């Protein structure tokens, strides 16, 4: 008899960096994103993520899932739209869907994960992960709020050097590449794919938004361990 894999709902899924990590941890995955994502490697629903979540709650279909992962837009509080950058005219009209996403996640009664980049997004930083923790060629710091479950934090090791490229007019070499933008020593698409462990998309815009699958493979494994301890 084949064991039934637990299922995770991947909201605001982009091209599937988080999804692939959960898959490798032992989950089946369903993605939801407002944009067409032909490279998404698992079953996928195109549409508004919060509308989809509301529908799943209302119909009871949400009970198919063991865990919900969400990466809601919060451009109003990210590093590109606060402080000095806000003074340059950025920010102001950007989306911040963290609070409405959390409210719906709480309605599900399920364990959940909210992921955000470093910045001022109003989430608990229950976990903070970095590419150096997994021996990757990117740093890509990300914070995670864990709802209705918990797991110990990982120790953040020292970085081994600089991110390659120009900073404040100075060019430096380093063991990490910058998986965003172009020029100035920033990563090429093949370099991004290699550094993050993402091979199923070669779309630059998708790669610049993605989190390395290693992050959610670790989170998914921690969740399954936690769940097993509760059931034991």
mmCIF file of C-alpha atoms in Angstrom:
data_model
loop_
_atom_site.group_PDB
_atom_site.id
_atom_site.type_symbol
_atom_site.label_atom_id
_atom_site.label_comp_id
_atom_site.label_asym_id
_atom_site.label_seq_id
_atom_site.Cartn_x
_atom_site.Cartn_y
_atom_site.Cartn_z
ATOM 1 C CA UNK A 1 0.000 0.000 0.000
ATOM 2 C CA UNK A 2 1.370 3.399 -1.014
ATOM 3 C CA UNK A 3 1.619 6.019 1.707
ATOM 4 C CA UNK A 4 -0.417 9.172 1.008
ATOM 5 C CA UNK A 5 1.842 12.215 0.906
ATOM 6 C CA UNK A 6 0.634 15.258 2.866
ATOM 7 C CA UNK A 7 -0.363 18.196 0.686
ATOM 8 C CA UNK A 8 0.758 21.823 0.940
ATOM 9 C CA UNK A 9 -1.012 24.830 -0.577
ATOM 10 C CA UNK A 10 1.513 27.283 -2.065
ATOM 11 C CA UNK A 11 -0.012 30.775 -2.262
ATOM 12 C CA UNK A 12 1.586 33.590 -4.294
ATOM 13 C CA UNK A 13 3.659 30.772 -5.716
ATOM 14 C CA UNK A 14 5.705 32.520 -8.407
ATOM 15 C CA UNK A 15 7.626 29.864 -10.359
ATOM 16 C CA UNK A 16 7.863 27.281 -7.588
ATOM 17 C CA UNK A 17 11.062 27.716 -5.568
ATOM 18 C CA UNK A 18 9.202 27.132 -2.309
ATOM 19 C CA UNK A 19 7.057 24.415 -3.882
ATOM 20 C CA UNK A 20 10.022 22.344 -5.001
ATOM 21 C CA UNK A 21 11.485 22.387 -1.501
ATOM 22 C CA UNK A 22 8.258 21.101 0.012
ATOM 23 C CA UNK A 23 8.059 18.441 -2.693
ATOM 24 C CA UNK A 24 11.563 17.261 -1.854
ATOM 25 C CA UNK A 25 10.620 17.165 1.827
ATOM 26 C CA UNK A 26 7.799 14.729 1.053
ATOM 27 C CA UNK A 27 4.732 16.838 0.169
ATOM 28 C CA UNK A 28 2.433 17.057 -2.817
ATOM 29 C CA UNK A 29 1.982 20.709 -3.773
ATOM 30 C CA UNK A 30 -0.748 22.881 -5.335
ATOM 31 C CA UNK A 31 0.245 26.376 -6.441
ATOM 32 C CA UNK A 32 -1.755 29.594 -6.779
ATOM 33 C CA UNK A 33 -0.577 32.814 -8.419
ATOM 34 C CA UNK A 34 -2.236 35.742 -10.169
ATOM 35 C CA UNK A 35 0.165 35.521 -13.118
ATOM 36 C CA UNK A 36 0.483 32.723 -15.662
ATOM 37 C CA UNK A 37 3.289 30.411 -14.513
ATOM 38 C CA UNK A 38 3.852 27.843 -17.273
ATOM 39 C CA UNK A 39 7.123 26.759 -15.643
ATOM 40 C CA UNK A 40 5.505 25.917 -12.284
ATOM 41 C CA UNK A 41 6.385 22.245 -11.794
ATOM 42 C CA UNK A 42 3.223 21.099 -9.970
ATOM 43 C CA UNK A 43 -0.588 21.448 -10.249
ATOM 44 C CA UNK A 44 -1.376 25.133 -10.519
ATOM 45 C CA UNK A 45 -4.365 27.485 -10.272
ATOM 46 C CA UNK A 46 -4.095 30.904 -11.898
ATOM 47 C CA UNK A 47 -6.059 33.497 -9.976
ATOM 48 C CA UNK A 48 -6.104 35.753 -6.947
ATOM 49 C CA UNK A 49 -4.511 33.846 -4.065
ATOM 50 C CA UNK A 50 -6.776 35.289 -1.373
ATOM 51 C CA UNK A 51 -9.904 34.625 -3.432
ATOM 52 C CA UNK A 52 -8.731 31.054 -3.942
ATOM 53 C CA UNK A 53 -8.016 30.590 -0.238
ATOM 54 C CA UNK A 54 -11.442 32.014 0.657
ATOM 55 C CA UNK A 55 -13.075 29.564 -1.763
ATOM 56 C CA UNK A 56 -11.198 26.617 -0.282
ATOM 57 C CA UNK A 57 -12.217 27.629 3.243
ATOM 58 C CA UNK A 58 -15.864 28.181 2.300
ATOM 59 C CA UNK A 59 -16.196 24.866 0.461
ATOM 60 C CA UNK A 60 -14.252 22.873 3.043
ATOM 61 C CA UNK A 61 -11.684 21.831 0.446
ATOM 62 C CA UNK A 62 -8.985 23.416 2.590
ATOM 63 C CA UNK A 63 -9.090 20.237 4.685
ATOM 64 C CA UNK A 64 -7.158 18.478 1.933
ATOM 65 C CA UNK A 65 -4.056 20.331 3.081
ATOM 66 C CA UNK A 66 -1.704 19.692 5.969
ATOM 67 C CA UNK A 67 0.100 23.036 5.638
ATOM 68 C CA UNK A 68 -0.285 26.359 3.833
ATOM 69 C CA UNK A 69 2.690 28.396 2.613
ATOM 70 C CA UNK A 70 2.217 32.034 1.571
ATOM 71 C CA UNK A 71 4.605 34.625 0.144
ATOM 72 C CA UNK A 72 2.276 37.653 -0.038
ATOM 73 C CA UNK A 73 3.411 40.868 -1.699
ATOM 74 C CA UNK A 74 4.636 43.455 0.757
ATOM 75 C CA UNK A 75 6.460 45.905 -1.479
ATOM 76 C CA UNK A 76 5.427 48.832 0.714
ATOM 77 C CA UNK A 77 7.808 47.563 3.420
ATOM 78 C CA UNK A 78 10.614 45.926 1.462
ATOM 79 C CA UNK A 79 14.123 47.338 1.307
ATOM 80 C CA UNK A 80 13.485 48.949 -2.085
ATOM 81 C CA UNK A 81 10.546 51.046 -0.891
ATOM 82 C CA UNK A 82 11.455 52.323 2.574
ATOM 83 C CA UNK A 83 13.820 54.919 4.002
ATOM 84 C CA UNK A 84 15.960 56.722 1.460
ATOM 85 C CA UNK A 85 14.294 54.887 -1.393
ATOM 86 C CA UNK A 86 10.856 56.130 -0.288
ATOM 87 C CA UNK A 87 12.242 59.662 -0.413
ATOM 88 C CA UNK A 88 13.113 59.012 -4.050
ATOM 89 C CA UNK A 89 9.447 58.374 -4.776
ATOM 90 C CA UNK A 90 9.284 54.599 -4.377
ATOM 91 C CA UNK A 91 6.789 52.964 -2.064
ATOM 92 C CA UNK A 92 3.510 54.639 -1.209
ATOM 93 C CA UNK A 93 1.244 52.716 -3.580
ATOM 94 C CA UNK A 94 2.744 49.243 -3.310
ATOM 95 C CA UNK A 95 0.757 46.250 -2.133
ATOM 96 C CA UNK A 96 0.888 44.973 1.430
ATOM 97 C CA UNK A 97 -1.110 41.763 1.640
ATOM 98 C CA UNK A 98 0.538 40.282 4.729
ATOM 99 C CA UNK A 99 -2.230 41.157 7.210
ATOM 100 C CA UNK A 100 -5.188 39.977 5.084
ATOM 101 C CA UNK A 101 -3.280 36.817 4.206
ATOM 102 C CA UNK A 102 -2.603 36.046 7.872
ATOM 103 C CA UNK A 103 -6.262 36.653 8.770
ATOM 104 C CA UNK A 104 -7.391 34.066 6.219
ATOM 105 C CA UNK A 105 -4.676 31.621 7.238
ATOM 106 C CA UNK A 106 -5.896 31.816 10.829
ATOM 107 C CA UNK A 107 -9.418 31.036 9.592
ATOM 108 C CA UNK A 108 -8.179 27.775 8.070
ATOM 109 C CA UNK A 109 -7.106 26.468 11.488
ATOM 110 C CA UNK A 110 -4.148 24.862 9.715
ATOM 111 C CA UNK A 111 -0.436 25.223 10.367
ATOM 112 C CA UNK A 112 1.004 27.831 8.026
ATOM 113 C CA UNK A 113 4.180 29.600 6.922
ATOM 114 C CA UNK A 114 4.403 33.257 5.810
ATOM 115 C CA UNK A 115 7.616 34.128 3.971
ATOM 116 C CA UNK A 116 9.049 37.622 3.500
ATOM 117 C CA UNK A 117 12.398 39.157 2.510
ATOM 118 C CA UNK A 118 14.347 41.298 4.924
ATOM 119 C CA UNK A 119 12.600 44.610 5.468
ATOM 120 C CA UNK A 120 9.852 46.024 7.638
ATOM 121 C CA UNK A 121 7.090 43.567 6.843
ATOM 122 C CA UNK A 122 5.024 42.977 9.961
ATOM 123 C CA UNK A 123 5.663 39.278 10.474
ATOM 124 C CA UNK A 124 7.236 37.413 13.359
ATOM 125 C CA UNK A 125 10.702 36.279 12.408
ATOM 126 C CA UNK A 126 10.286 32.795 13.826
ATOM 127 C CA UNK A 127 12.877 31.575 11.332
ATOM 128 C CA UNK A 128 15.511 33.480 9.365
ATOM 129 C CA UNK A 129 17.251 31.487 6.655
ATOM 130 C CA UNK A 130 20.262 32.272 4.500
ATOM 131 C CA UNK A 131 21.913 30.500 1.590
ATOM 132 C CA UNK A 132 25.095 30.030 3.602
ATOM 133 C CA UNK A 133 23.185 27.691 5.939
ATOM 134 C CA UNK A 134 22.792 25.325 2.989
ATOM 135 C CA UNK A 135 26.094 25.863 1.178
ATOM 136 C CA UNK A 136 24.473 27.822 -1.658
ATOM 137 C CA UNK A 137 25.981 30.422 -3.958
ATOM 138 C CA UNK A 138 23.508 33.100 -2.831
ATOM 139 C CA UNK A 139 22.761 34.722 0.510
ATOM 140 C CA UNK A 140 19.085 35.559 -0.137
ATOM 141 C CA UNK A 141 18.035 36.142 3.484
ATOM 142 C CA UNK A 142 14.375 35.325 4.117
ATOM 143 C CA UNK A 143 12.197 35.487 7.233
ATOM 144 C CA UNK A 144 9.371 33.078 8.074
ATOM 145 C CA UNK A 145 6.436 33.370 10.440
ATOM 146 C CA UNK A 146 5.157 29.995 11.634
ATOM 147 C CA UNK A 147 1.475 29.781 12.541
ATOM 148 C CA UNK A 148 0.014 27.001 14.690
ATOM 149 C CA UNK A 149 3.317 25.135 14.882
ATOM 150 C CA UNK A 150 6.916 25.814 15.807
ATOM 151 C CA UNK A 151 10.439 24.497 15.345
ATOM 152 C CA UNK A 152 13.847 25.531 16.732
ATOM 153 C CA UNK A 153 15.743 28.246 14.883
ATOM 154 C CA UNK A 154 18.838 27.439 12.861
ATOM 155 C CA UNK A 155 22.168 29.020 13.732
ATOM 156 C CA UNK A 156 23.269 31.607 11.180
ATOM 157 C CA UNK A 157 26.898 30.862 10.189
ATOM 158 C CA UNK A 158 29.310 33.658 9.254
ATOM 159 C CA UNK A 159 29.329 34.617 5.589
ATOM 160 C CA UNK A 160 32.428 33.481 3.719
ATOM 161 C CA UNK A 161 32.964 36.751 1.883
ATOM 162 C CA UNK A 162 31.314 39.316 -0.370
ATOM 163 C CA UNK A 163 28.540 39.077 -2.894
ATOM 164 C CA UNK A 164 30.222 39.494 -6.261
ATOM 165 C CA UNK A 165 29.653 42.813 -7.979
ATOM 166 C CA UNK A 166 29.728 46.575 -7.575
ATOM 167 C CA UNK A 167 28.809 48.120 -4.213
ATOM 168 C CA UNK A 168 29.155 51.883 -3.681
ATOM 169 C CA UNK A 169 31.394 52.185 -6.720
ATOM 170 C CA UNK A 170 33.731 49.345 -5.694
ATOM 171 C CA UNK A 171 33.827 45.989 -7.454
ATOM 172 C CA UNK A 172 34.491 42.923 -5.327
ATOM 173 C CA UNK A 173 34.754 39.254 -6.036
ATOM 174 C CA UNK A 174 33.113 36.819 -3.656
ATOM 175 C CA UNK A 175 31.668 33.349 -3.208
ATOM 176 C CA UNK A 176 28.074 34.538 -3.724
ATOM 177 C CA UNK A 177 26.246 35.982 -6.719
ATOM 178 C CA UNK A 178 23.479 38.596 -6.698
ATOM 179 C CA UNK A 179 20.335 36.910 -8.095
ATOM 180 C CA UNK A 180 18.615 40.138 -9.120
ATOM 181 C CA UNK A 181 19.030 42.902 -11.656
ATOM 182 C CA UNK A 182 21.611 42.809 -14.415
ATOM 183 C CA UNK A 183 25.031 44.285 -15.082
ATOM 184 C CA UNK A 184 27.538 45.355 -12.481
ATOM 185 C CA UNK A 185 28.701 41.801 -11.886
ATOM 186 C CA UNK A 186 25.225 40.507 -11.057
ATOM 187 C CA UNK A 187 24.438 36.897 -11.818
ATOM 188 C CA UNK A 188 23.579 35.590 -15.249
ATOM 189 C CA UNK A 189 20.524 33.362 -15.572
ATOM 190 C CA UNK A 190 22.628 30.153 -15.570
ATOM 191 C CA UNK A 191 24.519 31.405 -12.509
ATOM 192 C CA UNK A 192 21.222 32.096 -10.694
ATOM 193 C CA UNK A 193 19.936 28.638 -11.547
ATOM 194 C CA UNK A 194 23.091 26.971 -10.244
ATOM 195 C CA UNK A 195 23.409 29.141 -7.134
ATOM 196 C CA UNK A 196 19.817 28.565 -5.999
ATOM 197 C CA UNK A 197 19.288 25.014 -7.234
ATOM 198 C CA UNK A 198 16.472 25.986 -9.603
ATOM 199 C CA UNK A 199 16.553 24.314 -13.007
ATOM 200 C CA UNK A 200 12.927 24.271 -14.248
ATOM 201 C CA UNK A 201 12.699 27.962 -15.168
ATOM 202 C CA UNK A 202 15.103 30.217 -17.031
ATOM 203 C CA UNK A 203 12.949 33.342 -16.745
ATOM 204 C CA UNK A 204 15.051 36.024 -15.047
ATOM 205 C CA UNK A 205 12.096 37.729 -13.393
ATOM 206 C CA UNK A 206 10.978 34.439 -11.840
ATOM 207 C CA UNK A 207 14.463 33.637 -10.599
ATOM 208 C CA UNK A 208 14.894 37.053 -8.999
ATOM 209 C CA UNK A 209 11.726 36.469 -6.933
ATOM 210 C CA UNK A 210 12.335 32.824 -6.047
ATOM 211 C CA UNK A 211 13.563 31.393 -2.783
ATOM 212 C CA UNK A 212 15.968 28.448 -2.942
ATOM 213 C CA UNK A 213 14.179 25.102 -2.551
ATOM 214 C CA UNK A 214 16.668 24.180 0.188
ATOM 215 C CA UNK A 215 14.856 26.600 2.531
ATOM 216 C CA UNK A 216 11.443 24.976 2.292
ATOM 217 C CA UNK A 217 12.870 21.478 2.121
ATOM 218 C CA UNK A 218 14.293 22.192 5.577
ATOM 219 C CA UNK A 219 11.042 23.826 6.781
ATOM 220 C CA UNK A 220 8.923 21.005 5.376
ATOM 221 C CA UNK A 221 11.100 18.359 6.990
ATOM 222 C CA UNK A 222 10.927 20.215 10.317
ATOM 223 C CA UNK A 223 7.138 20.409 10.038
ATOM 224 C CA UNK A 224 6.783 16.700 9.305
ATOM 225 C CA UNK A 225 9.033 15.885 12.252
ATOM 226 C CA UNK A 226 6.949 18.149 14.502
ATOM 227 C CA UNK A 227 3.733 16.562 13.279
ATOM 228 C CA UNK A 228 5.044 13.078 13.839
ATOM 229 C CA UNK A 229 6.028 13.956 17.415
ATOM 230 C CA UNK A 230 2.515 15.292 18.063
ATOM 231 C CA UNK A 231 0.910 12.126 16.655
ATOM 232 C CA UNK A 232 3.261 9.768 18.529
#
